[in-house]
XYZ file of C-alpha atoms in Angstrom:
455
model
C -0.041 0.061 -0.082
C 0.755 3.449 -1.253
C 1.667 6.511 1.319
C -0.882 8.285 -0.849
C -3.866 4.920 0.146
C -2.695 4.765 3.612
C -3.687 8.184 4.748
C -7.044 7.882 4.367
C -7.145 4.654 6.458
C -8.714 5.264 9.902
C -6.455 3.744 12.728
C -9.835 2.569 14.259
C -13.413 2.265 13.939
C -15.998 2.555 16.382
C -17.853 -0.190 17.373
C -20.979 1.349 17.810
C -21.266 3.940 15.155
C -19.012 3.002 13.088
C -16.984 6.473 12.579
C -13.339 6.625 12.371
C -11.491 6.967 15.286
C -7.764 8.782 15.441
C -4.928 6.904 17.415
C -5.159 8.144 21.187
C -8.703 8.583 21.358
C -10.091 5.300 21.450
C -11.471 3.969 24.644
C -11.369 -0.478 24.904
C -14.171 -1.991 26.034
C -14.321 -5.292 26.105
C -11.612 -5.895 23.377
C -13.575 -3.718 22.087
C -12.678 -0.343 20.410
C -15.572 3.098 20.927
C -15.343 6.634 20.802
C -15.780 9.606 23.251
C -19.055 10.255 22.583
C -20.619 6.548 22.187
C -18.394 5.101 25.287
C -20.349 7.699 27.697
C -23.449 6.974 26.210
C -23.470 3.628 26.561
C -21.607 2.853 29.549
C -21.568 4.022 33.363
C -19.438 2.961 36.247
C -21.179 0.855 38.815
C -21.224 2.950 42.169
C -20.269 -0.351 44.431
C -18.051 -2.125 42.763
C -16.200 0.392 40.401
C -17.020 -1.982 37.466
C -18.026 -0.577 33.796
C -20.538 -2.209 32.598
C -23.168 -1.619 29.830
C -25.930 1.115 30.920
C -28.760 -0.835 29.634
C -27.968 -3.546 31.632
C -27.923 -1.898 35.397
C -31.017 -1.516 37.298
C -32.056 1.416 39.311
C -31.646 1.253 43.505
C -31.800 4.918 45.285
C -31.807 6.819 42.630
C -28.609 4.991 41.342
C -27.863 2.532 38.183
C -25.658 0.017 39.444
C -24.544 -3.458 37.291
C -26.724 -7.271 37.931
C -23.983 -8.643 40.050
C -24.585 -5.670 43.145
C -27.963 -5.402 41.993
C -28.885 -8.926 42.912
C -26.218 -9.632 45.701
C -26.401 -6.537 47.800
C -29.324 -4.624 46.990
C -32.833 -5.882 49.743
C -36.685 -5.046 49.510
C -37.325 -2.843 52.939
C -39.586 -5.280 54.934
C -41.025 -1.511 56.584
C -41.943 0.585 53.056
C -40.969 -2.336 50.006
C -38.668 0.002 48.477
C -35.315 -1.555 47.300
C -32.161 -0.495 49.188
C -28.090 -0.953 48.413
C -26.614 -2.081 51.879
C -24.386 0.233 53.837
C -23.435 0.899 57.397
C -26.840 2.714 57.557
C -29.228 -0.264 56.809
C -29.993 -3.040 58.800
C -32.552 -5.228 59.728
C -33.868 -6.231 55.996
C -34.929 -2.137 55.997
C -33.331 0.415 54.382
C -32.341 4.167 55.645
C -34.702 5.792 55.797
C -36.783 3.339 57.780
C -33.839 2.378 60.088
C -33.778 5.913 61.723
C -36.853 5.380 63.029
C -36.283 1.444 64.421
C -34.008 -0.232 66.762
C -32.944 -3.774 66.968
C -34.784 -5.310 70.868
C -31.663 -6.255 73.530
C -33.598 -8.634 74.603
C -34.890 -10.396 71.846
C -32.996 -8.823 68.614
C -36.549 -8.236 67.034
C -36.430 -5.130 64.741
C -38.699 -2.907 66.878
C -40.079 0.822 65.481
C -38.565 3.887 68.761
C -41.757 4.593 69.765
C -41.460 0.809 71.458
C -38.113 1.946 72.977
C -38.098 1.976 76.877
C -34.530 4.490 75.888
C -32.626 1.086 77.733
C -32.836 -0.686 73.845
C -35.726 -3.071 74.601
C -38.719 -3.462 73.421
C -42.272 -3.250 75.319
C -41.851 -7.531 75.324
C -38.570 -7.729 77.144
C -38.294 -4.385 79.339
C -41.159 -5.695 81.107
C -38.880 -8.781 82.118
C -35.914 -6.953 81.742
C -35.912 -4.366 84.252
C -31.303 -4.157 84.583
C -30.370 -1.110 82.572
C -26.711 0.054 81.477
C -24.211 1.815 83.978
C -24.842 5.638 84.430
C -27.798 5.212 82.349
C -29.885 5.998 85.932
C -33.445 5.424 86.633
C -36.106 6.126 84.351
C -38.352 8.261 87.050
C -35.099 10.532 88.007
C -34.856 11.049 91.343
C -37.396 10.463 93.907
C -37.011 12.212 97.759
C -38.165 9.383 100.171
C -39.853 11.462 102.425
C -40.931 13.623 98.776
C -40.811 16.939 100.545
C -37.512 17.238 99.579
C -35.193 20.274 101.659
C -31.658 21.226 101.451
C -31.664 21.447 105.243
C -32.035 17.229 105.429
C -29.631 14.396 104.859
C -30.820 12.731 102.077
C -28.725 9.186 101.199
C -28.563 7.443 98.543
C -26.671 3.214 98.091
C -25.239 1.680 95.622
C -24.793 -1.650 96.510
C -22.980 -4.187 94.761
C -24.484 -7.760 94.110
C -22.747 -10.307 92.066
C -22.468 -14.134 90.902
C -25.273 -14.949 90.838
C -26.173 -18.961 90.061
C -27.303 -19.552 86.937
C -30.131 -21.741 86.714
C -33.095 -21.370 83.740
C -31.244 -18.647 81.737
C -29.492 -15.583 82.645
C -30.427 -15.521 86.678
C -30.311 -12.098 86.450
C -33.012 -10.965 84.483
C -34.883 -13.887 87.075
C -34.098 -11.773 89.684
C -34.513 -8.752 88.527
C -37.756 -9.419 87.900
C -38.308 -10.463 91.708
C -37.240 -6.566 92.005
C -39.370 -5.615 90.392
C -42.257 -6.770 92.096
C -41.255 -4.762 95.911
C -41.275 -1.541 94.401
C -43.107 0.627 91.717
C -41.453 1.642 88.852
C -38.444 2.327 90.374
C -39.471 4.866 92.792
C -37.261 3.145 95.132
C -34.585 1.532 93.580
C -33.134 0.734 89.975
C -30.197 -1.393 89.011
C -27.678 -0.675 86.712
C -24.628 -3.374 85.140
C -21.457 -2.359 86.470
C -18.070 -3.459 84.094
C -16.501 -4.333 87.382
C -19.025 -7.630 88.346
C -18.703 -10.673 86.734
C -22.162 -11.980 86.804
C -23.934 -8.991 88.898
C -26.366 -6.329 89.148
C -25.498 -2.787 90.673
C -28.534 -1.846 93.152
C -28.778 2.241 93.863
C -31.451 3.363 95.992
C -33.688 6.491 95.175
C -31.865 9.658 98.112
C -33.628 8.771 101.528
C -33.238 9.786 104.756
C -31.666 7.575 106.932
C -34.867 6.755 109.105
C -36.754 5.915 105.514
C -34.084 2.964 104.973
C -34.144 1.221 108.184
C -37.919 1.029 108.674
C -38.998 1.859 104.997
C -37.035 1.118 102.743
C -37.220 -2.511 101.101
C -33.682 -3.709 102.616
C -34.423 -6.757 103.973
C -36.713 -7.944 100.378
C -33.685 -6.906 98.026
C -31.292 -9.024 100.006
C -33.426 -11.872 100.829
C -34.175 -11.854 96.491
C -29.995 -11.715 96.069
C -29.096 -14.414 98.432
C -32.656 -17.222 96.444
C -31.105 -16.416 93.767
C -26.879 -16.348 94.449
C -25.310 -13.747 94.991
C -22.939 -12.490 97.146
C -21.740 -9.469 97.946
C -18.750 -9.537 101.015
C -18.075 -12.743 99.786
C -17.543 -11.822 95.928
C -14.532 -10.331 96.314
C -15.713 -7.733 93.642
C -18.377 -5.400 95.610
C -18.795 -2.289 96.846
C -20.883 -0.369 99.325
C -21.151 3.530 98.584
C -23.030 5.760 99.897
C -23.638 9.348 98.790
C -24.560 12.525 101.078
C -25.414 15.477 99.426
C -22.874 18.128 99.467
C -26.314 20.801 100.033
C -26.551 19.649 103.329
C -23.019 21.615 104.324
C -24.150 25.019 102.163
C -23.262 28.069 103.735
C -19.983 29.834 104.256
C -18.134 26.969 105.964
C -19.129 24.173 103.694
C -15.003 23.904 101.958
C -13.955 24.059 105.734
C -16.231 20.766 106.496
C -15.384 18.956 103.502
C -12.140 18.943 104.189
C -12.539 17.815 107.904
C -14.802 15.016 106.152
C -11.045 13.837 104.444
C -9.223 14.502 107.844
C -10.990 12.144 109.419
C -11.174 10.111 106.997
C -7.174 10.554 106.791
C -6.706 10.561 110.845
C -8.298 8.085 111.425
C -8.187 5.356 108.742
C -6.723 2.981 110.204
C -10.186 2.116 112.497
C -12.194 3.480 109.370
C -9.929 0.187 107.092
C -11.500 -1.754 110.147
C -15.162 -0.759 109.997
C -15.019 -1.466 106.337
C -13.980 -5.049 105.961
C -12.497 -4.704 102.481
C -8.049 -5.781 102.549
C -5.696 -3.538 101.407
C -5.050 -4.905 98.235
C -9.072 -3.459 97.921
C -8.884 0.144 99.685
C -5.830 0.555 97.046
C -7.854 -0.163 93.778
C -11.781 1.179 94.670
C -10.949 3.067 98.060
C -7.765 4.979 97.947
C -6.704 7.409 100.712
C -5.351 10.810 99.403
C -2.296 11.257 100.783
C -1.745 15.084 100.614
C -1.882 17.358 103.311
C -2.120 19.904 100.829
C -0.217 22.315 103.293
C -1.062 26.642 102.456
C -3.572 26.261 100.646
C -7.336 27.169 101.540
C -9.987 25.257 102.180
C -11.914 26.058 99.425
C -8.403 25.686 97.270
C -7.866 22.257 98.975
C -11.359 21.378 97.170
C -10.883 22.055 93.968
C -7.360 20.827 93.470
C -8.551 16.890 95.218
C -12.609 17.462 93.476
C -11.178 18.324 90.121
C -7.105 17.374 89.714
C -5.958 14.511 87.996
C -3.310 13.572 90.080
C -6.531 12.077 91.595
C -9.618 9.799 90.496
C -12.703 8.600 91.861
C -11.533 5.836 93.144
C -10.563 8.171 96.441
C -12.733 6.855 100.109
C -14.386 10.005 100.014
C -14.539 10.849 96.627
C -15.213 14.048 95.636
C -15.083 14.258 91.275
C -17.304 11.830 90.209
C -20.922 13.667 91.485
C -20.111 17.154 91.905
C -23.168 17.862 93.798
C -23.378 14.503 96.311
C -19.989 13.745 98.272
C -19.870 9.487 97.620
C -18.250 7.218 100.623
C -16.803 4.194 98.828
C -15.446 3.398 101.927
C -16.831 -0.480 102.452
C -16.751 -3.215 101.399
C -19.885 -4.909 100.025
C -22.989 -6.696 102.131
C -26.149 -8.234 101.826
C -26.256 -8.258 105.541
C -28.705 -5.941 107.443
C -26.860 -4.967 110.291
C -23.670 -4.115 109.059
C -25.433 -1.913 105.783
C -27.418 0.029 108.251
C -24.450 0.363 110.419
C -22.455 2.354 107.240
C -25.217 3.995 106.512
C -25.437 5.069 110.717
C -21.729 5.910 110.340
C -22.343 8.117 106.715
C -25.651 9.981 108.461
C -23.048 10.305 112.140
C -20.152 11.868 109.829
C -21.946 14.374 107.870
C -23.673 15.738 110.422
C -20.537 15.678 113.066
C -18.295 17.935 110.449
C -21.237 20.184 109.879
C -21.336 21.537 113.413
C -17.881 21.104 114.721
C -15.273 23.010 113.413
C -12.203 21.450 111.707
C -9.837 23.154 114.584
C -12.210 20.880 117.013
C -11.771 17.846 115.021
C -7.777 18.297 114.200
C -7.496 17.759 118.219
C -9.708 14.471 118.461
C -9.147 10.945 119.551
C -10.679 7.878 117.731
C -12.382 7.635 121.581
C -13.370 11.488 121.360
C -14.940 10.645 117.897
C -16.712 7.521 118.984
C -17.851 8.462 122.393
C -19.680 11.284 120.525
C -22.262 9.006 118.552
C -25.979 9.847 119.653
C -27.923 6.432 121.535
C -29.811 6.082 118.861
C -27.645 4.844 115.926
C -27.689 1.157 117.672
C -26.142 -0.323 114.202
C -23.467 1.796 114.687
C -22.804 0.996 117.841
C -22.968 -2.029 117.868
C -21.033 -3.250 114.937
C -18.372 -0.514 116.153
C -18.426 -3.021 119.496
C -18.556 -5.849 117.025
C -15.465 -5.726 115.336
C -12.971 -4.334 118.389
C -12.938 -0.851 117.590
C -14.030 0.113 121.165
C -11.110 -1.417 122.598
C -8.343 1.174 124.326
C -5.436 0.115 121.888
C -7.534 2.318 119.158
C -7.747 5.353 121.964
C -4.274 7.369 120.829
C -2.060 4.616 118.966
C -2.293 2.997 115.244
C -2.196 -0.278 113.911
C 0.456 -1.491 111.576
C -0.355 -1.991 107.778
C -0.079 -6.071 108.550
C -2.071 -5.935 111.871
C -4.702 -4.024 109.133
C -4.628 -6.558 107.158
C -4.703 -9.254 109.215
C -8.103 -8.045 110.635
C -9.569 -6.881 107.042
C -8.950 -9.939 106.032
C -11.779 -12.633 108.531
C -13.831 -15.185 107.759
C -18.126 -14.341 107.195
C -18.954 -16.472 110.390
C -17.182 -13.889 112.561
C -20.232 -11.512 111.579
C -22.322 -14.313 112.758
C -23.428 -12.925 115.787
C -25.919 -10.355 115.148
C -27.848 -11.411 119.033
C -29.425 -8.342 120.582
C -27.684 -5.358 122.406
C -28.443 -3.046 125.404
C -28.767 0.109 124.161
C -29.434 1.878 127.003
C -25.449 0.616 128.383
C -24.050 3.141 126.112
C -23.781 6.317 127.094
C -21.938 8.285 124.603
C -21.500 12.199 125.123
C -24.714 13.085 122.841
C -24.121 15.978 121.035
C -27.064 15.741 118.361
C -30.335 13.861 117.984
C -31.783 12.108 115.220
C -35.364 12.932 115.049
C -36.699 9.076 115.270
C -36.963 6.466 116.863
C -36.119 2.935 116.558
C -36.637 -0.842 117.599
C -33.493 -2.653 116.467
C -34.843 -6.859 115.374
C -35.681 -9.322 117.822
C -34.517 -11.955 115.407
C -30.728 -12.748 114.162
C -30.519 -12.476 110.335
C -28.204 -14.443 108.050
C -24.364 -13.868 108.072
C -23.034 -11.375 105.478
C -22.918 -13.016 101.884
């Protein structure tokens, strides 16, 4: 072929329009040549797999065209609106992303439910009736309910967090079986609620609404709660994972001396740490992880600055015996080991009630000069459980008056068998004669029958 003839032969022919294509302008698809216009009109890129396919073979889903393979394997018919949709991170449960926004998957049964059916804990209405355990720090669906309900900042309310663990597995999740029994003894979480806690193996944290000491001792269903926990195999003291935390509102200490009163409380815990360790029933290892001393006198700082640092400094955390960081509206006493024994629980409540009232009426200078004997001699006679518990734990012995035990002694005392705490006979409150500086305005009769050993 001569040069004159060759110049009229095109480099390529478009498979679709048959027009000539200059070398470099051709587009190859499936081994065939296409011009730019024909390629754009005939082919598209699948937005899911990025394959180039004929437009005539594509299927439209949610406004976009997809290849047959993606259409067949990755698109579905929505169970809710019957519109076809492509799977994505926003679609689940055989439901398009638009409908998924209005639905949730029940944590209990795994079913797909409309948001109107949610109990705000991720359970459908049916499962919520049998599952009363909230997620950690989810809180009561009722909000705070004070008992008695005539709230006043001058009233000392106590909130309890009692951890229970090692629920015995029976037919299914025994925690849920126990939660159903707990739900039967109260009206819609107006007295307490249940929460999960990652520090527990198979446990429930029982959290009370704020109640006065009188209400806790005479009206709150602590006996029913501890009985239900025991009947479902739960432990608290023996579980090694459980604590008993008691809150009281910082508003109770309101006034110009509030910061001094908070420092006085911390000072009592630091000064009488050995005695309070015995009271707590915790081991040194448990204390070092969950209920620590501050070990800082914060010298040359005002009470206000001391409280601010203890409440906000990264040097401290919520795992202090006196926790000021987690709940800014309350002071949390984390000292105590968990218990299912009523008299032990009540003694801890009475101790916190006594200390809160004590620091409110005594200046820090007075507290700094006290001995342990001075402190316990000022416990009013109406704190029956507290008096008996101090006797049972040997904390009224003369050795605690002005001396400090060693860490080894404390470890030995706190590592006791539960049988040591099983003596729960009646005692004669009249034989106790403390110096009474204030009296709670209620009377209480000590139970006549001994209760089970702590568990």
